[in-house]
JSON list of C-alpha atoms in Angstrom, two decimals:
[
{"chain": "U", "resi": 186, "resn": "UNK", "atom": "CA", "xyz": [-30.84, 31.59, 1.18]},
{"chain": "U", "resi": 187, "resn": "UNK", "atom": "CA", "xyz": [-29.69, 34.21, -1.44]},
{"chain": "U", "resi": 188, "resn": "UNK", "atom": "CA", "xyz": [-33.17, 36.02, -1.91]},
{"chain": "U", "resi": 189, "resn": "UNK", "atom": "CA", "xyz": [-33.00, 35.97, 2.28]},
{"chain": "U", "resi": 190, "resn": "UNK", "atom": "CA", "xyz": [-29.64, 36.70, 2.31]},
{"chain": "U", "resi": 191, "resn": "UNK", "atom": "CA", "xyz": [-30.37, 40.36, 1.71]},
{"chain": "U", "resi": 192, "resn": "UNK", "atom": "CA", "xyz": [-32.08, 41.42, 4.59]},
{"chain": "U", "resi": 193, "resn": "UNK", "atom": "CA", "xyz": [-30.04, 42.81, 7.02]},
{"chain": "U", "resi": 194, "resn": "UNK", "atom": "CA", "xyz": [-30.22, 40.99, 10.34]},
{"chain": "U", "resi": 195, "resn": "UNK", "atom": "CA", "xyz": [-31.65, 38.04, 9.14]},
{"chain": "U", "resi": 196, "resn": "UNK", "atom": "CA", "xyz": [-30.61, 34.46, 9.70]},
{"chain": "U", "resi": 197, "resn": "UNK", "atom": "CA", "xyz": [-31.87, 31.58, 7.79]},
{"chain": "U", "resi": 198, "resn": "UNK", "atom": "CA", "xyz": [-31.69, 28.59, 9.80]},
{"chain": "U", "resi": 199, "resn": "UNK", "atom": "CA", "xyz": [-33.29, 24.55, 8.85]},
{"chain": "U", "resi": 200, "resn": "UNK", "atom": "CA", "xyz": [-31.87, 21.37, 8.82]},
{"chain": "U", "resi": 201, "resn": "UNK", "atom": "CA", "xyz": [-30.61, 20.94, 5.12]},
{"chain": "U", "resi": 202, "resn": "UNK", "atom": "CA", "xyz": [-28.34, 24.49, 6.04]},
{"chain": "U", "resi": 203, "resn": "UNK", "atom": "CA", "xyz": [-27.27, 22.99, 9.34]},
{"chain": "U", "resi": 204, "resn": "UNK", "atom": "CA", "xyz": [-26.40, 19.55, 7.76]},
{"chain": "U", "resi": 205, "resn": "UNK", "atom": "CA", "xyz": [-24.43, 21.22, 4.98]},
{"chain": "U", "resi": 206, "resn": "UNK", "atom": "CA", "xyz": [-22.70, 23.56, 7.08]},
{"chain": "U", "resi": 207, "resn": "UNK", "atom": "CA", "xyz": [-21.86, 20.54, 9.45]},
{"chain": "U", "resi": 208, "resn": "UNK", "atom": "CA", "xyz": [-20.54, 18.63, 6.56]},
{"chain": "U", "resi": 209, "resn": "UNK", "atom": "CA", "xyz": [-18.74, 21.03, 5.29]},
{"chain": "U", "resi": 210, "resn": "UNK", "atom": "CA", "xyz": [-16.81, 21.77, 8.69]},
{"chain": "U", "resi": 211, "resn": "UNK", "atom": "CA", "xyz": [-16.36, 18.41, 9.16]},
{"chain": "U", "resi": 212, "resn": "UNK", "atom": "CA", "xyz": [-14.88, 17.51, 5.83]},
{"chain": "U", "resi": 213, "resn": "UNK", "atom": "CA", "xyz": [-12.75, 20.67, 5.98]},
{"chain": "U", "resi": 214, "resn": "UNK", "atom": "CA", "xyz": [-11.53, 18.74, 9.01]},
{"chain": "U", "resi": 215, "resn": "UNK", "atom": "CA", "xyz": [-11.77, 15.47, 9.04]},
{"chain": "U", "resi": 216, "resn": "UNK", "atom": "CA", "xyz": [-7.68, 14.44, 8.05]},
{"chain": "U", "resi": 217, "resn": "UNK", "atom": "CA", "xyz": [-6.74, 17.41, 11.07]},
{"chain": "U", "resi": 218, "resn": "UNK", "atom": "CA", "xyz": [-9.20, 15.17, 13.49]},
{"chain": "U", "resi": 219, "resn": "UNK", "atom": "CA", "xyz": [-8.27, 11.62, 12.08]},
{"chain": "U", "resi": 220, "resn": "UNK", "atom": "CA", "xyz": [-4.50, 12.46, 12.77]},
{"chain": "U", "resi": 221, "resn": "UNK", "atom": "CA", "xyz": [-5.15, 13.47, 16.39]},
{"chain": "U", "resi": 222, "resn": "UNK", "atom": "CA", "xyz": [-7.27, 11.36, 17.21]},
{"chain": "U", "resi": 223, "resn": "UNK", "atom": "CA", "xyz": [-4.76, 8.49, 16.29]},
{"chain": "U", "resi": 224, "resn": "UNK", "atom": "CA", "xyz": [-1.84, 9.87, 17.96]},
{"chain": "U", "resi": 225, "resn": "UNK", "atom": "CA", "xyz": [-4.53, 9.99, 20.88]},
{"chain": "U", "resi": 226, "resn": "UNK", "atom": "CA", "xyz": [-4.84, 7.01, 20.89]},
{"chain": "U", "resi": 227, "resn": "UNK", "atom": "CA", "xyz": [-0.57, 6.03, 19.92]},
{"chain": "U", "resi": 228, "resn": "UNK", "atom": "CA", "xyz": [-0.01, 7.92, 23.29]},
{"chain": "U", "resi": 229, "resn": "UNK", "atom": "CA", "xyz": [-3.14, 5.92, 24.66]},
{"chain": "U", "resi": 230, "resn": "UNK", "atom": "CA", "xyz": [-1.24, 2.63, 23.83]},
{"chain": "U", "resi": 231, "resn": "UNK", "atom": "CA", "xyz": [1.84, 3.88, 25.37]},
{"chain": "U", "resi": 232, "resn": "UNK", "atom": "CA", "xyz": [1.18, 4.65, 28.65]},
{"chain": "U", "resi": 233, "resn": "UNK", "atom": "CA", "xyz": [-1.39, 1.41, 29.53]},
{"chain": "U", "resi": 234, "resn": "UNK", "atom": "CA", "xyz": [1.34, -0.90, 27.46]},
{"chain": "U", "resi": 235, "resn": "UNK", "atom": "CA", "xyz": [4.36, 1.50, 28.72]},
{"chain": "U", "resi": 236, "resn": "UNK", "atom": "CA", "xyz": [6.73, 0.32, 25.91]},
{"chain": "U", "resi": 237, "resn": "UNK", "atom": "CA", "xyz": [6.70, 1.82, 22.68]},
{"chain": "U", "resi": 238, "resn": "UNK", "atom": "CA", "xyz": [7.35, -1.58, 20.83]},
{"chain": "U", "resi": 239, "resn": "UNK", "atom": "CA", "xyz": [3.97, -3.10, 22.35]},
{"chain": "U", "resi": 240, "resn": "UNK", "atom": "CA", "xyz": [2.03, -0.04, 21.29]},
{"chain": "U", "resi": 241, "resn": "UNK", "atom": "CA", "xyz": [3.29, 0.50, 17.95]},
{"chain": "U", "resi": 242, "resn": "UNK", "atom": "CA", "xyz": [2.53, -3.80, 17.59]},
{"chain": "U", "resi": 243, "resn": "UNK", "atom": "CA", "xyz": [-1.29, -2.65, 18.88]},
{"chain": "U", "resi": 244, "resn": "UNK", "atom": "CA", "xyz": [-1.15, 0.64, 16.84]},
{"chain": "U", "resi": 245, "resn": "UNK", "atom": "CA", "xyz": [0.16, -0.15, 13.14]},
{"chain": "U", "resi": 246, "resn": "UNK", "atom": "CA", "xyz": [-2.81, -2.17, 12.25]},
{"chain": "U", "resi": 247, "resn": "UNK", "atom": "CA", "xyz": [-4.76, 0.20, 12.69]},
{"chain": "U", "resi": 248, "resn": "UNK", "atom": "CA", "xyz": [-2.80, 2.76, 10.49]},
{"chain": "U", "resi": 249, "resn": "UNK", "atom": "CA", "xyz": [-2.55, -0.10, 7.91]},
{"chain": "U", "resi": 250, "resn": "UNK", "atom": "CA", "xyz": [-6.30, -0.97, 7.66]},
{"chain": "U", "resi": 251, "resn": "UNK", "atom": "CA", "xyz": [-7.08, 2.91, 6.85]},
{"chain": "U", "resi": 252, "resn": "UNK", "atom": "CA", "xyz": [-5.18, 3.10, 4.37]},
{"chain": "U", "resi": 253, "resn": "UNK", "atom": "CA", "xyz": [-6.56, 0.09, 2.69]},
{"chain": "U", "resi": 254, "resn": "UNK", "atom": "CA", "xyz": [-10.37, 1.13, 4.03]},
{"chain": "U", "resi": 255, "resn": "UNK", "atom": "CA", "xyz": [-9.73, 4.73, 1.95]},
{"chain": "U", "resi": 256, "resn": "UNK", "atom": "CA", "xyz": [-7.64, 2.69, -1.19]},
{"chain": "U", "resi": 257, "resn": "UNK", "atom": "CA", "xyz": [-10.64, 0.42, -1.21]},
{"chain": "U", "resi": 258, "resn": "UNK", "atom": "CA", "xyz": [-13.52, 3.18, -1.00]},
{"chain": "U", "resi": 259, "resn": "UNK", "atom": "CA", "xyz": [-11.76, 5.16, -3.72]},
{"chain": "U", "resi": 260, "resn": "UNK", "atom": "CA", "xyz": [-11.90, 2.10, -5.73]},
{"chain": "U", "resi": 261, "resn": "UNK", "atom": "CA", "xyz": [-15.15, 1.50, -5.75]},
{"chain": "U", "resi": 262, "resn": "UNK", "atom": "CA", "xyz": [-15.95, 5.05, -5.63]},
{"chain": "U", "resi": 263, "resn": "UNK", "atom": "CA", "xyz": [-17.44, 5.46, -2.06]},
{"chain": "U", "resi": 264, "resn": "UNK", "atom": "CA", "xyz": [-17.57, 9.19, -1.03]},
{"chain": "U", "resi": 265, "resn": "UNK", "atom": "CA", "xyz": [-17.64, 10.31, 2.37]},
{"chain": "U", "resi": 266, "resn": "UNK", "atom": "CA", "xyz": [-20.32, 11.59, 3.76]},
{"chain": "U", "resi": 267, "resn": "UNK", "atom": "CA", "xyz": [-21.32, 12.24, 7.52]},
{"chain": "U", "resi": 268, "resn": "UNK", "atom": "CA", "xyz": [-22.93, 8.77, 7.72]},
{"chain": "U", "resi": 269, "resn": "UNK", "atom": "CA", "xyz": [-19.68, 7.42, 6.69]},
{"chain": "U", "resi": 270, "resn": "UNK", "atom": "CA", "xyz": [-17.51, 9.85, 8.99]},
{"chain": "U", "resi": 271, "resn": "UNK", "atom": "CA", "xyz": [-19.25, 9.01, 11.76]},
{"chain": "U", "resi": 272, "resn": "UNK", "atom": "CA", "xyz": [-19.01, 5.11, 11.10]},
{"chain": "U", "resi": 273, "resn": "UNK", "atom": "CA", "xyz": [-15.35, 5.50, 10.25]},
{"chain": "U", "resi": 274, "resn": "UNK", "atom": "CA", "xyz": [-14.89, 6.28, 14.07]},
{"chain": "U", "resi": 275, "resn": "UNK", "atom": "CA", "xyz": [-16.71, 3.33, 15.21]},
{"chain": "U", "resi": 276, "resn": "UNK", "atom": "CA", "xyz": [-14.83, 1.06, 12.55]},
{"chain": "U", "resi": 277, "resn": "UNK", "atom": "CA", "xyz": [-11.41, 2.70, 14.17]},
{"chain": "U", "resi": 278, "resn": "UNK", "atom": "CA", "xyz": [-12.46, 2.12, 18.07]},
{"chain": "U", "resi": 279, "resn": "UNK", "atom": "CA", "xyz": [-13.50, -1.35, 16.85]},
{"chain": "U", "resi": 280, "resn": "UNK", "atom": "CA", "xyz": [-10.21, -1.86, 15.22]},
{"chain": "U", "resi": 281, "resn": "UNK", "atom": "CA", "xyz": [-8.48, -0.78, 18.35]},
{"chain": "U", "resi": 282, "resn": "UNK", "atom": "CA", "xyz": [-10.22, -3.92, 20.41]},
{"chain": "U", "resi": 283, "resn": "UNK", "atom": "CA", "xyz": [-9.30, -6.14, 18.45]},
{"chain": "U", "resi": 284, "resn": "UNK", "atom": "CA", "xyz": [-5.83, -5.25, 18.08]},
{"chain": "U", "resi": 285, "resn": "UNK", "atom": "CA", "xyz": [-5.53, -4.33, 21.81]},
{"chain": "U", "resi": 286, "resn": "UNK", "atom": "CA", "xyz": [-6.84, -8.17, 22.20]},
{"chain": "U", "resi": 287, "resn": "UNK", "atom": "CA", "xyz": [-4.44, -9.76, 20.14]},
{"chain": "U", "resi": 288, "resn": "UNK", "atom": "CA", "xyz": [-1.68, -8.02, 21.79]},
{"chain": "U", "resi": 289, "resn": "UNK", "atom": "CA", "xyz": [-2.88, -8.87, 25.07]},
{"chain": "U", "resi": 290, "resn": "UNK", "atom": "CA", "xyz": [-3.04, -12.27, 23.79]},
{"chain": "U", "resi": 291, "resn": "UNK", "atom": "CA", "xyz": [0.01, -12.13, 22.28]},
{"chain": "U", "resi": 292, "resn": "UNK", "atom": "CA", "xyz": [1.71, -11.16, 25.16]},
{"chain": "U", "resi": 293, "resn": "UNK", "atom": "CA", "xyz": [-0.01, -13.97, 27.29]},
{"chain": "U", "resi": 294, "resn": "UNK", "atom": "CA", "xyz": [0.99, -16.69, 25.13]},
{"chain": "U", "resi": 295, "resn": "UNK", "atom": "CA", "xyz": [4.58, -15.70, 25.24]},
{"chain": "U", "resi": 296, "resn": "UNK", "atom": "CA", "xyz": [4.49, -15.38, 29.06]},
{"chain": "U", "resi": 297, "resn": "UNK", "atom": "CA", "xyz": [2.84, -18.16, 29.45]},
{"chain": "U", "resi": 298, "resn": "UNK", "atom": "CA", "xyz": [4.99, -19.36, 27.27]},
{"chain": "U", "resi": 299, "resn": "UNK", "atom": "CA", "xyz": [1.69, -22.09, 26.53]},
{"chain": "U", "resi": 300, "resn": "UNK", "atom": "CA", "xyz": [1.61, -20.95, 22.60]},
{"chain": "U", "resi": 301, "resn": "UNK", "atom": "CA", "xyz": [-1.52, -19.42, 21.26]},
{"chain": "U", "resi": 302, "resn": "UNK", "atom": "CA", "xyz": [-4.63, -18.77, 23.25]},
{"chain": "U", "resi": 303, "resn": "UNK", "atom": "CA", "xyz": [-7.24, -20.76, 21.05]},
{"chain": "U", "resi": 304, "resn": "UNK", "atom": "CA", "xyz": [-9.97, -18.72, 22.81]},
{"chain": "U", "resi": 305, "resn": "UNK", "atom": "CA", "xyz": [-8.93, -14.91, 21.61]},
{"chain": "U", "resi": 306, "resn": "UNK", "atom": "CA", "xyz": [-9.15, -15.50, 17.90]},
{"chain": "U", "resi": 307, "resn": "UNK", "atom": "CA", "xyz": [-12.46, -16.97, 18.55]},
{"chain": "U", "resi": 308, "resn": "UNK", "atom": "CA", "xyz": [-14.26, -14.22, 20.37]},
{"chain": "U", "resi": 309, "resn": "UNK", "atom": "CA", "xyz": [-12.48, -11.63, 17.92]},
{"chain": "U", "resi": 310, "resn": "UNK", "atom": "CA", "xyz": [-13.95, -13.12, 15.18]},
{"chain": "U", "resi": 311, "resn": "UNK", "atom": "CA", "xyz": [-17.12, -13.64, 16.30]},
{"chain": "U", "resi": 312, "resn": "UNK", "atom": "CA", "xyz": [-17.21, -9.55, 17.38]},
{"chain": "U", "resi": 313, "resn": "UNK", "atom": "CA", "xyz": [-16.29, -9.12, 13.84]},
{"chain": "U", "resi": 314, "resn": "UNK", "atom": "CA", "xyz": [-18.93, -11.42, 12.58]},
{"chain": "U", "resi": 315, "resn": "UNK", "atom": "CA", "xyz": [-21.95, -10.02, 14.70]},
{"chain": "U", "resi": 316, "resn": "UNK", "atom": "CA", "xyz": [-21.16, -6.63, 14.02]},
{"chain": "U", "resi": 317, "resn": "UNK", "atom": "CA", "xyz": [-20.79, -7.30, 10.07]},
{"chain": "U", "resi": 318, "resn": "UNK", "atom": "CA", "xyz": [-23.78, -9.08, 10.08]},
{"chain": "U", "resi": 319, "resn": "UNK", "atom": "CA", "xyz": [-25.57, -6.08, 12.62]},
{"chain": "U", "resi": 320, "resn": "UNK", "atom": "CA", "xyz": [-24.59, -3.49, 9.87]},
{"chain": "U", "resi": 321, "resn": "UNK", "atom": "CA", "xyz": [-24.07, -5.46, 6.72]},
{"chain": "U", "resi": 322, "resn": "UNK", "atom": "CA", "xyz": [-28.35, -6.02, 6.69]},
{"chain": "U", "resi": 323, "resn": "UNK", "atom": "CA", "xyz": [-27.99, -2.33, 5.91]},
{"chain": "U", "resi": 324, "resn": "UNK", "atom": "CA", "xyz": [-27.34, -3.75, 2.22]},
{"chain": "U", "resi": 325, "resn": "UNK", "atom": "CA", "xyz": [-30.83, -4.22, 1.38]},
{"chain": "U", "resi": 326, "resn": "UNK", "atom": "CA", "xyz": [-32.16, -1.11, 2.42]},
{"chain": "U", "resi": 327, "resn": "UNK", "atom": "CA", "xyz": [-33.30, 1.45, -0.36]},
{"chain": "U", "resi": 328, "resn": "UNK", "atom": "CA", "xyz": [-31.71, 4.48, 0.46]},
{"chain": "U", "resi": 329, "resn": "UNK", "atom": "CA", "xyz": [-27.98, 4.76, -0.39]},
{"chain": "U", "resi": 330, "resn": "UNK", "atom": "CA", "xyz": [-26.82, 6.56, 2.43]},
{"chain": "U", "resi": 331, "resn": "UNK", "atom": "CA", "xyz": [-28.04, 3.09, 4.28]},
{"chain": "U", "resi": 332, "resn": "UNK", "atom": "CA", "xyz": [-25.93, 1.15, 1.52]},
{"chain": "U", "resi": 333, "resn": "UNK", "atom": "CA", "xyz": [-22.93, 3.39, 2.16]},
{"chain": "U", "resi": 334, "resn": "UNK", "atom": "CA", "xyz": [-23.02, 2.30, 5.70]},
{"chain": "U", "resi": 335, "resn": "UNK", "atom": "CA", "xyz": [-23.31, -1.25, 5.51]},
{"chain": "U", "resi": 336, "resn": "UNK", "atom": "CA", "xyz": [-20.63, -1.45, 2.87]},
{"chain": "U", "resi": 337, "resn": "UNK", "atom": "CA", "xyz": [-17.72, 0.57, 4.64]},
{"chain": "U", "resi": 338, "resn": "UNK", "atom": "CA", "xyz": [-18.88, -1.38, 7.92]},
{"chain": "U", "resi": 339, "resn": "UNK", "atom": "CA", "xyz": [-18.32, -4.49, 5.77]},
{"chain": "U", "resi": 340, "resn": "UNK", "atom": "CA", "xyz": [-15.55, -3.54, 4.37]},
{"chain": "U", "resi": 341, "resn": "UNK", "atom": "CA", "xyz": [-13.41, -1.90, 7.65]},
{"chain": "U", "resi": 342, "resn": "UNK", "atom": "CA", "xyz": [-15.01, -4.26, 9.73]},
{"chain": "U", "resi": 343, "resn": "UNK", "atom": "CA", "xyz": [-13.09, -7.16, 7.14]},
{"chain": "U", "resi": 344, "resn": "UNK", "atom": "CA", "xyz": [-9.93, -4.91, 7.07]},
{"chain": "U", "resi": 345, "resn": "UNK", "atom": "CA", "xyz": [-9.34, -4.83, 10.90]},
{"chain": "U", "resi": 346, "resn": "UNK", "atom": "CA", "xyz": [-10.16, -8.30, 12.27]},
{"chain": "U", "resi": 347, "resn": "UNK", "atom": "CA", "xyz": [-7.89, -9.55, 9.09]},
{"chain": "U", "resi": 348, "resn": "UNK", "atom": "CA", "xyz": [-4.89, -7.39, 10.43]},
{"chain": "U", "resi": 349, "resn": "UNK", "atom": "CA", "xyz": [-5.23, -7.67, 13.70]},
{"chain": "U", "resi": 350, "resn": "UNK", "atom": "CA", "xyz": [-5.28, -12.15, 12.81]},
{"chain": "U", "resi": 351, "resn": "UNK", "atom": "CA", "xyz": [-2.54, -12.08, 10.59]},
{"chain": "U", "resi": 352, "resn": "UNK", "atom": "CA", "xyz": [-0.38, -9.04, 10.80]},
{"chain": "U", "resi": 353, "resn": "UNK", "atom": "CA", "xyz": [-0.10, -8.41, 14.41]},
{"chain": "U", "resi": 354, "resn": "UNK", "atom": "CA", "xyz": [1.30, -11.67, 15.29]},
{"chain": "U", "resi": 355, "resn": "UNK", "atom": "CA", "xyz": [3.81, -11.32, 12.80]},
{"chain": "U", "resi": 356, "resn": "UNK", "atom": "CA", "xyz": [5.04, -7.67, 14.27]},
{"chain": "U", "resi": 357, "resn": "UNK", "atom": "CA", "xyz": [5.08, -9.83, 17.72]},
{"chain": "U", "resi": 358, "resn": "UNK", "atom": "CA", "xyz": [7.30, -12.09, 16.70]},
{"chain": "U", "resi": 359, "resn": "UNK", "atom": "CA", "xyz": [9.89, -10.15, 15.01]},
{"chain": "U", "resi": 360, "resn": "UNK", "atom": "CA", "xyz": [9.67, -6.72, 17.20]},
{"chain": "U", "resi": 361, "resn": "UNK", "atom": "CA", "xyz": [9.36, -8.47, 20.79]},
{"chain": "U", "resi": 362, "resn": "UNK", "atom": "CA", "xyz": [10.59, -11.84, 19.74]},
{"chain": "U", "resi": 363, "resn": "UNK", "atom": "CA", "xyz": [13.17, -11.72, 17.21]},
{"chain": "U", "resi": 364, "resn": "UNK", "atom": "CA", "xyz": [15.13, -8.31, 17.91]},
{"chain": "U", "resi": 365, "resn": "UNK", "atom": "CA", "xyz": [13.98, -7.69, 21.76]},
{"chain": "U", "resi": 366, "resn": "UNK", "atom": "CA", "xyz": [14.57, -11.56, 22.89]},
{"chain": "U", "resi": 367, "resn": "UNK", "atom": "CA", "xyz": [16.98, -13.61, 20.48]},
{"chain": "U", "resi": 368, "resn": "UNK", "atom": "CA", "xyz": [18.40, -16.40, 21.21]},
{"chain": "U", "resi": 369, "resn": "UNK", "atom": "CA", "xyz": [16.05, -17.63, 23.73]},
{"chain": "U", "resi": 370, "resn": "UNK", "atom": "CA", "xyz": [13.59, -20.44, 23.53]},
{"chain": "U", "resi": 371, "resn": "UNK", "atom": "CA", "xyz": [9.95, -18.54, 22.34]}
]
């Protein structure tokens, strides 16, 4: 590039530039793009839920799980890299099923008023399951850009479903049922 470089109207162009260039635009970017993206999808959960309780129940898991998925990656000293940017968008739209799920749930237990739908956790957790083990076969593979993969999949994949199963429910009940409806039989 530098011995090219000198040439006047000259443009060196192959796929290790492009890639670098790429990741270098993208990392230069990537907090700008992760913060609108989520309020994307905060105002997202606001207008289909249409109160700001239900989406903030659907939408703080989410948040939560990130910051454990990046506390957990530095850690173990996981860079990013584009394999792992891209992936960390599918983790994030994954994460935002299940949580949308359990709050649907959630909300159809209460009016139902039948206690918890057995059926929800279930299929959740079997999503989370199939796509671990989809990814998490990634492991074994040689190349560590492979390994990377498989191990934040693991690892977010882990992070959301155990959120959306533990932590949600308990933002239900004290948000919608504790402060929005007390003193009435849940």
């Amino acid at each position: 590039y530098e011995a090219l470089s000198s040439f006047p109207d000259t443009i060196t162009f192959d796929r290790k530039y492009v890639t670098d260039q790429l990741m270098a635009l993208v990392n230069e970017d990537f907090n700008f793009i992760t913060l609108w993206t989520s309020l994307l999808v905060l105002i997202a959960l606001l207008l289909i839920y249409g109160r700001i309780e239900l989406a903030l129940i659907s939408f703080l898991p989410m948040v939560i799980s990130w910051i454990w998925i990046l506390g957990i990656m530095a850690m173990l000293d996981i860079k990013f890299n584009i394999f792992n940017i891209v992936l960390s968008t599918f983790i994030f739209a994954l994460g935002d099923d299940f949580c949308i799920f359990t709050t649907d749930g959630l909300q159809q237990s209460y009016a139902r008023k039948a206690g918890k739908i057995n059926s929800l956790p279930v299929s959740i957790a079997l999503s989370a399951i199939t796509t671990i083990a989809g990814m998490g076969v990634l492991i074994f593979a040689d190349h560590p850009a492979l390994n990377s993969i498989a191990l934040v999949s693991i690892i977010g994949i882990l992070i959301v479903w155990m959120l959306s199963q533990t932590i949600q429910p308990v933002f239900f009940n004290f948000l919608i049922l504790t402060l929005l409806i007390p003193n009435t039989s849940h």
